[in-house]
C-alpha positions as a printed Julia matrix, in Angstrom:
265×3 Matrix{Float64}:
 130.42  120.78  158.11
 132.44  120.5   154.9
 131.48  122.63  151.86
 130.3   119.46  150.1
 127.91  118.55  152.91
 126.73  122.16  153.09
 125.66  121.84  149.46
 123.91  118.55  150.24
 122.04  120.21  153.09
 121.06  123.14  150.88
 119.54  120.8   148.29
 117.77  118.81  151.04
 116.29  122.04  152.4
 115.15  123.25  148.98
 113.76  119.98  147.59
 111.95  117.78  150.12
 111.48  115.06  147.48
 115.13  114.88  146.42
 116.86  111.5   146.7
 120.64  111.6   146.89
 122.48  109.13  144.68
 126.14  110.0   145.33
 127.06  110.41  148.98
 129.85  108.01  149.88
 132.53  110.24  148.35
 131.89  112.62  151.26
 133.37  109.92  153.52
 136.94  110.88  152.7
 140.14  110.14  154.59
 139.87  113.61  156.1
 136.29  112.91  157.22
 137.36  109.6   158.76
 140.18  111.35  160.6
 137.81  113.98  161.98
 135.47  111.22  163.11
 138.31  109.37  164.83
 139.21  112.44  166.88
 135.53  113.02  167.69
 135.29  109.65  169.47
 135.65  109.3   173.23
 139.25  108.37  173.9
 138.57  106.35  177.05
 135.59  104.41  175.67
 135.56  100.63  176.1
 136.8    98.56  173.18
 134.57   96.3   171.11
 135.13   92.73  169.92
 138.32   93.82  168.16
 139.89   94.78  171.5
 141.42   97.88  169.9
 141.47  101.07  171.97
 141.57  104.65  170.7
 145.2   105.02  171.81
 146.26  101.85  170.01
 144.55  102.85  166.76
 146.23  106.25  166.82
 149.59  104.55  166.25
 150.01  104.51  162.48
 146.74  106.42  162.14
 147.28  107.72  158.61
 147.98  104.26  157.21
 145.05  102.75  159.1
 142.62  105.36  157.78
 143.93  105.02  154.23
 143.27  101.29  154.43
 139.82  101.82  155.94
 138.94  104.36  153.24
 140.06  101.97  150.5
 137.98   99.11  151.91
 134.94  101.35  152.21
 135.06  102.48  148.61
 135.92   99.06  147.21
 133.06   97.49  149.13
 135.32   95.14  151.13
 134.68   96.79  154.51
 133.01   94.37  156.92
 131.09   95.42  160.01
 131.95   93.49  163.17
 129.39   92.35  165.74
 128.71   94.56  168.73
 130.09   93.49  172.08
 127.21   92.96  174.5
 127.54   94.51  177.96
 124.95   95.34  180.6
 124.5    98.38  182.82
 122.02   98.71  185.72
 118.8   100.69  185.24
 117.22  102.8   188.01
 114.51  100.18  188.53
 117.07   97.45  189.19
 116.87   95.79  185.8
 119.83   95.6   183.42
 120.03   97.57  180.18
 121.84   95.83  177.29
 124.36   97.94  175.39
 126.29   97.16  172.24
 129.89   98.35  171.92
 131.05   98.58  168.31
 134.58   97.87  167.12
 136.69  101.01  166.75
 136.68  101.11  162.94
 132.91  100.64  162.95
 132.62  103.62  165.3
 134.73  105.75  162.94
 132.73  104.83  159.84
 129.38  105.18  161.61
 130.32  108.64  162.83
 131.46  109.75  159.35
 128.43  108.3   157.56
 126.15  109.69  160.26
 127.36  113.21  159.48
 126.45  112.69  155.82
 122.98  111.36  156.61
 122.41  114.08  159.2
 123.09  116.77  156.6
 119.92  115.57  154.85
 117.66  114.59  157.71
 118.35  117.65  159.84
 116.35  119.47  157.17
 113.48  116.99  157.54
 113.26  116.47  161.3
 110.48  118.45  162.93
 111.13  121.18  165.45
 109.73  119.27  168.42
 112.38  116.52  168.15
 115.2   117.2   170.63
 117.04  113.97  171.38
 120.48  113.26  169.91
 120.49  116.19  167.52
 123.32  118.71  166.96
 122.8   121.94  168.85
 119.99  120.46  170.96
 120.02  118.89  174.4
 117.79  117.62  177.18
 117.87  121.13  178.62
 116.28  122.5   175.45
 113.55  119.86  175.69
 112.94  120.77  179.33
 112.76  124.46  178.42
 110.13  123.65  175.79
 108.17  121.67  178.39
 108.36  124.55  180.85
 107.11  127.04  178.27
 104.21  124.76  177.29
 103.17  124.11  180.87
 103.6   127.7   181.93
 101.7   129.34  179.07
  98.89  126.81  178.51
  96.01  125.77  180.74
  96.54  122.05  181.01
  94.26  119.56  182.78
  96.11  116.33  182.05
  99.64  115.11  181.43
 100.66  111.68  180.17
 104.26  110.51  180.42
 105.11  107.61  178.09
 108.17  105.66  177.03
 108.31  103.23  174.08
 109.19   99.91  175.65
 112.41   98.37  174.3
 112.43  100.77  171.35
 116.06  100.34  170.29
 115.77   96.56  170.6
 112.65   96.27  168.45
 113.26   98.54  165.44
 112.11   96.64  162.34
 115.09   96.46  159.95
 113.03   96.35  156.76
 111.16   99.55  157.62
 114.33  101.22  158.89
 115.95  100.78  155.48
 112.82  101.83  153.63
 112.62  105.03  155.65
 116.23  105.9   154.81
 115.56  105.18  151.15
 112.98  107.98  151.11
 115.92  110.37  150.88
 118.99  108.29  150.1
 119.4   106.41  146.82
 123.13  105.74  147.14
 123.18  101.95  147.37
 126.59  102.0   149.03
 125.23  103.97  151.99
 122.21  101.67  152.21
 124.5    98.61  152.22
 126.52  100.08  155.08
 123.38  100.61  157.16
 122.28   97.04  156.44
 125.7    95.73  157.49
 125.48   97.49  160.85
 121.93   96.3   161.46
 122.81   92.69  160.61
 126.25   92.51  162.22
 124.86   90.72  165.26
 126.11   90.76  168.82
 128.86   88.91  170.63
 128.29   87.92  174.25
 130.8    85.82  176.16
 132.48   85.01  172.85
 129.29   83.69  171.23
 127.81   85.41  168.18
 124.06   85.78  167.79
 122.06   87.12  164.87
 120.09   90.38  165.12
 116.89   90.33  163.09
 115.44   93.43  164.75
 116.77   96.42  166.66
 119.87   98.56  166.59
 122.33   98.34  169.51
 122.09  101.01  172.19
 125.6   102.37  172.45
 126.39  102.22  168.72
 127.41  105.57  167.27
 124.85  105.41  164.44
 121.92  104.18  166.57
 120.62  107.55  167.87
 120.39  108.91  164.31
 118.67  105.77  163.03
 116.24  105.97  165.95
 115.38  109.58  165.12
 114.8   108.72  161.46
 112.52  105.82  162.44
 110.53  107.92  164.9
 110.34  110.78  162.4
 108.24  108.59  160.12
 106.27  106.44  162.57
 105.54  109.06  165.26
 106.48  112.65  164.48
 104.87  112.94  161.05
 101.79  111.05  162.2
 101.28  113.37  165.19
 102.01  116.41  163.05
  99.31  115.44  160.56
  96.86  114.43  163.3
  97.08  117.76  165.06
  96.56  119.62  161.78
  93.61  117.56  160.56
  91.79  116.23  163.59
  92.75  118.05  166.8
  90.01  120.31  168.16
  92.55  122.81  169.42
  96.25  123.57  169.6
  98.62  120.65  170.03
 102.22  121.04  171.18
 104.72  118.18  170.87
 108.09  117.79  172.55
 109.95  114.53  171.97
 113.25  113.47  173.45
 114.34  110.12  171.97
 111.52  107.64  172.71
 110.06  109.4   175.76
 106.58  110.96  175.52
 104.26  113.07  177.71
 100.92  114.22  176.24
  98.73  116.77  178.04
  95.32  118.32  177.36
  92.72  120.88  178.37
  89.0   121.04  177.52
  88.8   121.95  173.82
  92.51  122.28  173.37
  94.92  119.37  173.38
  98.56  119.86  174.27
 100.77  116.84  173.73
 104.37  116.72  174.9
 106.47  113.85  173.57
């Protein structure tokens, strides 16, 4: 993390009501370059047809141009390319592949937003967070099950979560902490960019594409407000006993014993 983003994170940690008005300057040419090299080199191309190897040719000039467009407000998000992959139950899962420049910008902006929200996310959130993995979530589950007397377990998954995120509330949640209108406009552009399937563009009024670089972070922010904080307050105010939560993305598993509820999400 750059010194600038370290300062942002320090302020976010100290003042939970702070709203950040100047963030886009952290998306520098250097930050864009770091994001480019952080991308998967063999990933499929989006609607632009540009691969990582192709973009690397003349990289400095490309990133200078991208940086200029970002800060002048002339950057335009491209629609996601719709592809399908099989699910274990035989159904097909829709994915959205972003154009390469969109991936770069989303990664760079995501690092800026993460510097703030990593100070807000609760400890029981494990999915798609730096320094955390599915193994950490499983360890937390094992500790909860091994050290608590549990008489029921409920495993739940939010149906079609990524496809049904309400754009208006997504933006409002981000605005709780971010007042830089340029960052908000970028998020809106990605949400509204639409999808391209078989060469035909379609509008996206809800949801954020699974497969987009920014989508896991947006999903965590959304769930932080609609699930995590609600459960956190519920267990403090209304639960008759101890409640433990473990959440990985949109998968949930509550469990309970007589006068003590233990919920794993």
